[in-house]
Short mmCIF file of C-alpha atoms in Angstrom, two decimals:
data_model
loop_
_atom_site.label_atom_id
_atom_site.label_comp_id
_atom_site.label_asym_id
_atom_site.label_seq_id
_atom_site.Cartn_x
_atom_site.Cartn_y
_atom_site.Cartn_z
CA MET A 1429 -28.48 13.31 -12.97
CA LYS A 1430 -25.40 11.48 -14.20
CA THR A 1431 -25.26 7.80 -12.68
CA LEU A 1432 -22.21 5.91 -12.57
CA GLU A 1433 -23.27 2.90 -14.87
CA ASN A 1434 -21.15 0.10 -16.89
CA LYS A 1435 -18.40 -0.31 -14.15
CA ARG A 1436 -15.33 -1.91 -15.34
CA LYS A 1437 -12.04 -2.94 -13.59
CA ILE A 1438 -9.64 -0.11 -13.09
CA SER A 1439 -6.00 -1.09 -12.89
CA ILE A 1440 -3.40 0.50 -10.64
CA LYS A 1441 -1.38 1.76 -13.59
CA GLU A 1442 -4.66 3.55 -15.06
CA LEU A 1443 -5.21 5.39 -11.66
CA TRP A 1444 -1.65 6.43 -11.38
CA GLU A 1445 -1.76 7.92 -14.86
CA LYS A 1446 -4.80 10.02 -13.52
CA VAL A 1447 -2.40 11.60 -11.06
CA ASP A 1448 -2.08 15.40 -11.95
CA PHE A 1449 1.29 16.55 -10.84
CA GLY A 1450 0.43 20.12 -12.24
CA LYS A 1451 -2.09 20.47 -9.27
CA PRO A 1452 -0.83 22.21 -6.22
CA THR A 1453 -2.93 19.91 -4.18
CA THR A 1454 -1.06 16.86 -5.55
CA TRP A 1455 2.26 18.41 -4.26
CA GLY A 1456 0.46 19.47 -1.21
CA VAL A 1457 -0.25 15.57 -0.58
CA ILE A 1458 3.55 14.86 -1.51
CA GLY A 1459 4.70 17.87 1.09
CA SER A 1460 2.74 16.69 3.91
CA ASN A 1461 4.05 13.27 3.70
CA VAL A 1462 7.64 14.42 3.29
CA ALA A 1463 7.16 16.66 6.32
CA VAL A 1464 5.95 13.60 8.56
CA ILE A 1465 9.55 11.94 7.74
CA PHE A 1466 11.27 15.37 8.31
CA PHE A 1467 9.64 15.88 11.69
CA ALA A 1468 10.21 11.98 12.65
CA ILE A 1469 14.07 12.85 12.19
CA VAL A 1470 14.15 16.13 13.84
CA ASP A 1471 11.76 15.14 16.88
CA ARG A 1472 12.95 11.58 16.83
CA LEU A 1473 9.52 10.14 16.50
CA SER A 1474 9.45 6.22 16.38
CA ALA A 1475 7.99 4.24 13.59
CA SER A 1476 5.17 2.83 15.88
CA GLU A 1477 4.28 6.37 16.70
CA VAL A 1478 3.93 7.50 13.00
CA MET A 1479 1.81 4.39 12.36
CA TRP A 1480 -0.33 5.38 15.31
CA ILE A 1481 -0.92 8.79 13.78
CA TYR A 1482 -1.75 7.06 10.48
CA TRP A 1483 -3.97 4.56 12.23
CA ILE A 1484 -6.06 7.34 14.18
CA GLN A 1485 -6.34 9.04 10.76
CA SER A 1486 -7.79 6.09 9.13
CA VAL A 1487 -10.20 5.64 12.04
CA ILE A 1488 -11.54 9.20 11.66
CA ILE A 1489 -11.72 8.81 7.87
CA GLY A 1490 -13.76 5.36 8.61
CA LEU A 1491 -16.20 7.22 11.18
CA PHE A 1492 -16.93 9.97 8.59
CA ASN A 1493 -17.39 7.47 5.75
CA PHE A 1494 -19.83 5.48 8.13
CA PHE A 1495 -21.81 8.85 8.24
CA ARG A 1496 -21.20 9.53 4.56
CA ILE A 1497 -23.16 6.43 3.68
CA LEU A 1498 -26.01 7.00 6.02
CA LEU A 1499 -26.44 10.40 4.53
CA LEU A 1500 -26.47 9.31 0.83
CA LYS A 1501 -29.86 10.40 -0.89
CA ASN A 1502 -29.75 9.36 -4.55
CA PHE A 1503 -27.20 6.62 -5.02
CA SER A 1504 -26.70 3.71 -7.51
CA THR A 1505 -25.82 0.09 -6.68
CA THR A 1506 -24.52 -1.09 -10.00
CA GLY A 1507 -22.09 -3.80 -9.83
CA PHE A 1508 -22.59 -3.91 -5.79
CA LYS A 1509 -23.74 -7.41 -4.77
CA GLN A 1510 -24.34 -9.16 -1.39
CA ASN A 1511 -24.18 -12.89 -1.21
CA GLY A 1512 -24.17 -13.16 -5.02
CA LYS A 1513 -27.22 -11.00 -5.56
CA GLU A 1514 -27.48 -7.30 -6.87
CA VAL A 1515 -28.29 -4.80 -4.13
CA LEU A 1516 -31.24 -2.71 -4.72
CA PRO A 1517 -30.75 1.15 -4.21
CA THR A 1518 -32.98 1.16 -1.07
CA LYS A 1519 -32.90 2.82 2.46
CA ALA A 1520 -32.45 -0.67 4.10
CA ALA A 1521 -29.59 -1.48 1.79
CA LYS A 1522 -27.98 1.94 2.64
CA ILE A 1523 -28.39 1.37 6.45
CA SER A 1524 -27.00 -2.23 6.21
CA THR A 1525 -24.25 -1.35 4.07
CA ALA A 1526 -23.09 1.51 6.52
CA VAL A 1527 -23.36 -0.93 9.78
CA PHE A 1528 -21.45 -3.54 8.08
CA PHE A 1529 -18.76 -1.04 7.00
CA LEU A 1530 -18.46 0.26 10.54
CA PHE A 1531 -18.00 -3.24 12.04
CA HIS A 1532 -15.92 -4.60 9.20
CA TYR A 1533 -13.66 -1.57 8.86
CA GLY A 1534 -13.49 -1.14 12.61
CA PHE A 1535 -12.56 -5.04 13.10
CA PHE A 1536 -9.41 -4.41 10.71
CA HIS A 1537 -8.30 -1.61 12.61
CA LEU A 1538 -8.61 -3.31 16.12
CA ILE A 1539 -6.57 -6.05 14.83
CA TYR A 1540 -3.92 -3.51 13.57
CA ALA A 1541 -4.22 -1.75 16.70
CA VAL A 1542 -2.97 -5.11 18.48
CA PHE A 1543 -0.03 -5.36 15.86
CA LEU A 1544 0.97 -1.78 16.37
CA GLY A 1545 1.16 -2.40 20.02
CA THR A 1546 4.04 -4.88 19.54
CA PHE A 1547 5.81 -2.57 17.28
CA PRO A 1548 7.85 -0.68 20.02
CA LEU A 1549 9.24 -4.29 21.22
CA LEU A 1550 9.74 -5.27 17.68
CA LEU A 1551 11.89 -2.28 16.69
CA ASP A 1552 13.47 -1.91 20.26
CA GLU A 1553 12.29 1.77 20.38
CA SER A 1554 12.94 4.11 23.16
CA LYS A 1555 10.03 5.37 25.15
CA ASN A 1556 11.44 8.94 25.56
CA SER A 1557 9.75 10.73 22.65
CA PRO A 1558 6.79 13.19 22.24
CA GLY A 1559 4.91 10.83 20.31
CA ASN A 1560 1.68 11.30 22.45
CA PHE A 1561 1.63 14.96 21.81
CA TYR A 1562 2.06 14.40 18.11
CA LEU A 1563 -0.82 11.89 18.03
CA LEU A 1564 -3.15 14.18 19.89
CA PHE A 1565 -2.23 17.27 18.03
CA THR A 1566 -2.52 15.54 14.29
CA ALA A 1567 -5.73 13.81 15.38
CA ILE A 1568 -7.37 17.13 16.23
CA ILE A 1569 -6.02 18.95 13.23
CA PHE A 1570 -6.88 16.01 10.91
CA LEU A 1571 -10.52 15.85 12.42
CA ILE A 1572 -11.25 19.55 11.99
CA ASN A 1573 -9.77 19.55 8.41
CA TYR A 1574 -11.66 16.22 7.44
CA GLY A 1575 -14.82 17.57 9.12
CA ILE A 1576 -14.81 20.79 7.01
CA GLU A 1577 -14.13 18.86 4.10
CA PHE A 1578 -16.91 16.65 4.94
CA TYR A 1579 -19.29 19.41 5.36
CA LYS A 1580 -18.50 21.07 2.09
CA GLU A 1581 -19.05 17.57 0.43
CA GLN A 1582 -22.40 17.33 2.21
CA THR A 1583 -23.55 20.79 1.00
CA THR A 1584 -22.28 20.98 -2.43
CA ILE A 1585 -24.97 19.82 -5.01
CA SER A 1586 -23.56 17.50 -7.59
CA ASP A 1587 -25.33 16.10 -10.85
CA GLU A 1588 -23.50 12.57 -10.25
CA VAL A 1589 -25.17 9.88 -8.19
CA PRO A 1590 -22.50 8.07 -6.30
CA ASN A 1591 -22.18 4.26 -6.18
CA LEU A 1592 -22.91 2.87 -2.83
CA GLY A 1593 -20.36 0.12 -3.23
CA THR A 1594 -17.52 2.44 -4.42
CA VAL A 1595 -18.44 4.82 -1.40
CA MET A 1596 -18.09 1.93 0.98
CA PHE A 1597 -14.70 0.44 -0.36
CA MET A 1598 -12.75 3.55 -0.95
CA PRO A 1599 -11.53 3.91 2.64
CA TYR A 1600 -10.12 0.21 2.44
CA PHE A 1601 -7.25 1.81 0.44
CA ARG A 1602 -6.02 3.35 3.86
CA ILE A 1603 -5.34 -0.33 5.00
CA ILE A 1604 -2.74 -1.26 2.31
CA PRO A 1605 -0.01 0.91 3.64
CA MET A 1606 -0.59 -0.19 7.02
CA HIS A 1607 -0.59 -3.89 6.18
CA LEU A 1608 2.51 -3.78 3.95
CA THR A 1609 4.29 -1.72 6.59
CA ILE A 1610 3.40 -4.30 9.32
CA ILE A 1611 4.64 -7.12 7.16
CA LEU A 1612 7.61 -5.68 5.69
CA GLY A 1613 8.60 -3.89 8.71
CA GLY A 1614 8.78 -6.89 10.68
CA PHE A 1615 11.51 -8.19 8.21
CA ILE A 1616 13.26 -4.93 8.45
CA ALA A 1617 13.19 -5.04 12.10
CA ALA A 1618 14.45 -8.70 12.26
CA ALA A 1619 17.41 -7.76 9.94
CA GLY A 1620 18.19 -4.59 12.09
CA SER A 1621 18.35 -6.85 15.14
CA PHE A 1622 20.65 -9.39 13.49
CA LEU A 1623 22.99 -6.38 12.34
CA LYS A 1624 22.36 -4.45 15.42
CA THR A 1625 21.16 -1.51 13.56
CA ASP A 1626 18.27 0.83 14.38
CA THR A 1627 15.73 0.43 11.58
CA SER A 1628 12.96 2.87 12.92
CA LEU A 1629 13.55 5.48 10.18
CA LEU A 1630 13.67 2.87 7.58
CA VAL A 1631 10.24 1.60 8.69
CA ILE A 1632 9.07 5.30 8.71
CA ILE A 1633 10.48 5.93 5.08
CA LEU A 1634 8.70 2.68 3.89
CA LEU A 1635 5.25 3.56 5.28
CA MET A 1636 5.10 7.07 4.02
CA SER A 1637 6.29 5.99 0.62
CA ILE A 1638 3.59 3.38 0.23
CA LYS A 1639 1.07 5.95 2.02
CA THR A 1640 2.08 8.84 -0.59
CA PHE A 1641 1.46 6.62 -3.40
CA ILE A 1642 -1.83 5.58 -2.27
CA ASP A 1643 -2.73 9.11 -1.28
CA LEU A 1644 -1.93 10.14 -4.75
CA ILE A 1645 -4.01 7.46 -6.35
CA THR A 1646 -7.24 8.24 -3.99
CA HIS A 1647 -6.61 11.99 -4.53
CA SER A 1648 -6.87 11.64 -8.22
CA VAL A 1649 -10.37 10.11 -8.08
CA ASN A 1650 -13.35 11.73 -6.86
CA VAL A 1651 -13.71 10.08 -3.23
CA PHE A 1652 -17.57 10.88 -3.07
CA THR A 1653 -18.56 9.79 -6.50
CA GLY A 1654 -15.95 7.14 -6.66
CA LEU A 1655 -14.21 6.17 -10.03
CA SER A 1656 -16.43 8.26 -11.98
CA THR A 1657 -13.35 10.39 -13.20
CA VAL A 1658 -11.60 7.40 -14.55
CA GLN A 1659 -14.66 5.84 -16.24
CA ASP A 1660 -14.60 8.03 -19.40
CA LYS A 1661 -12.99 5.53 -21.87
#
């Protein structure tokens, strides 16, 4: 089996260079995000509704990652430390890491849920929109698709041994677009309020642009085995 040893820091530039625009799946990622902007315009979805869709997808990913960690059989812990000490590849370490991830990742999303609750007031959005339908519909579709991918992942035999730390931290990339959009969206909303302009669509474009960038980067690496595909130099 191939273990992921000799870990090194990977730059965003290096990850971006790994994005293969010749792959149909890469354009599928881009297309799906552009489609969200399109339907947001056509069906008048608000920025907060689009962010809630993204939020529930992140929660689903987090829950699957919790079980992904628990179901790890052979794994390495190279470079993974807790309280300054190297973590040993034991069952206890796996369980404690899964529980820590569940509460830590969950706490982040609880805080973001509070912020998202204030977004309609911040952006002065209309309540007359089909957002609840889209939230439920996209959540079900995403849950089914991710569940299928998770099943394939768990039933596929690989000669690579995933790194426990990398598997735990991969979903945190999802937090970046949400965090930046909440911060920058606040400034955009304030400017829109001052200029008496609807800035909801601009916030949606901001979110989806950042999300597309992060999606392409995370799509370019092996989600299960971490950064193995960029550690060949």
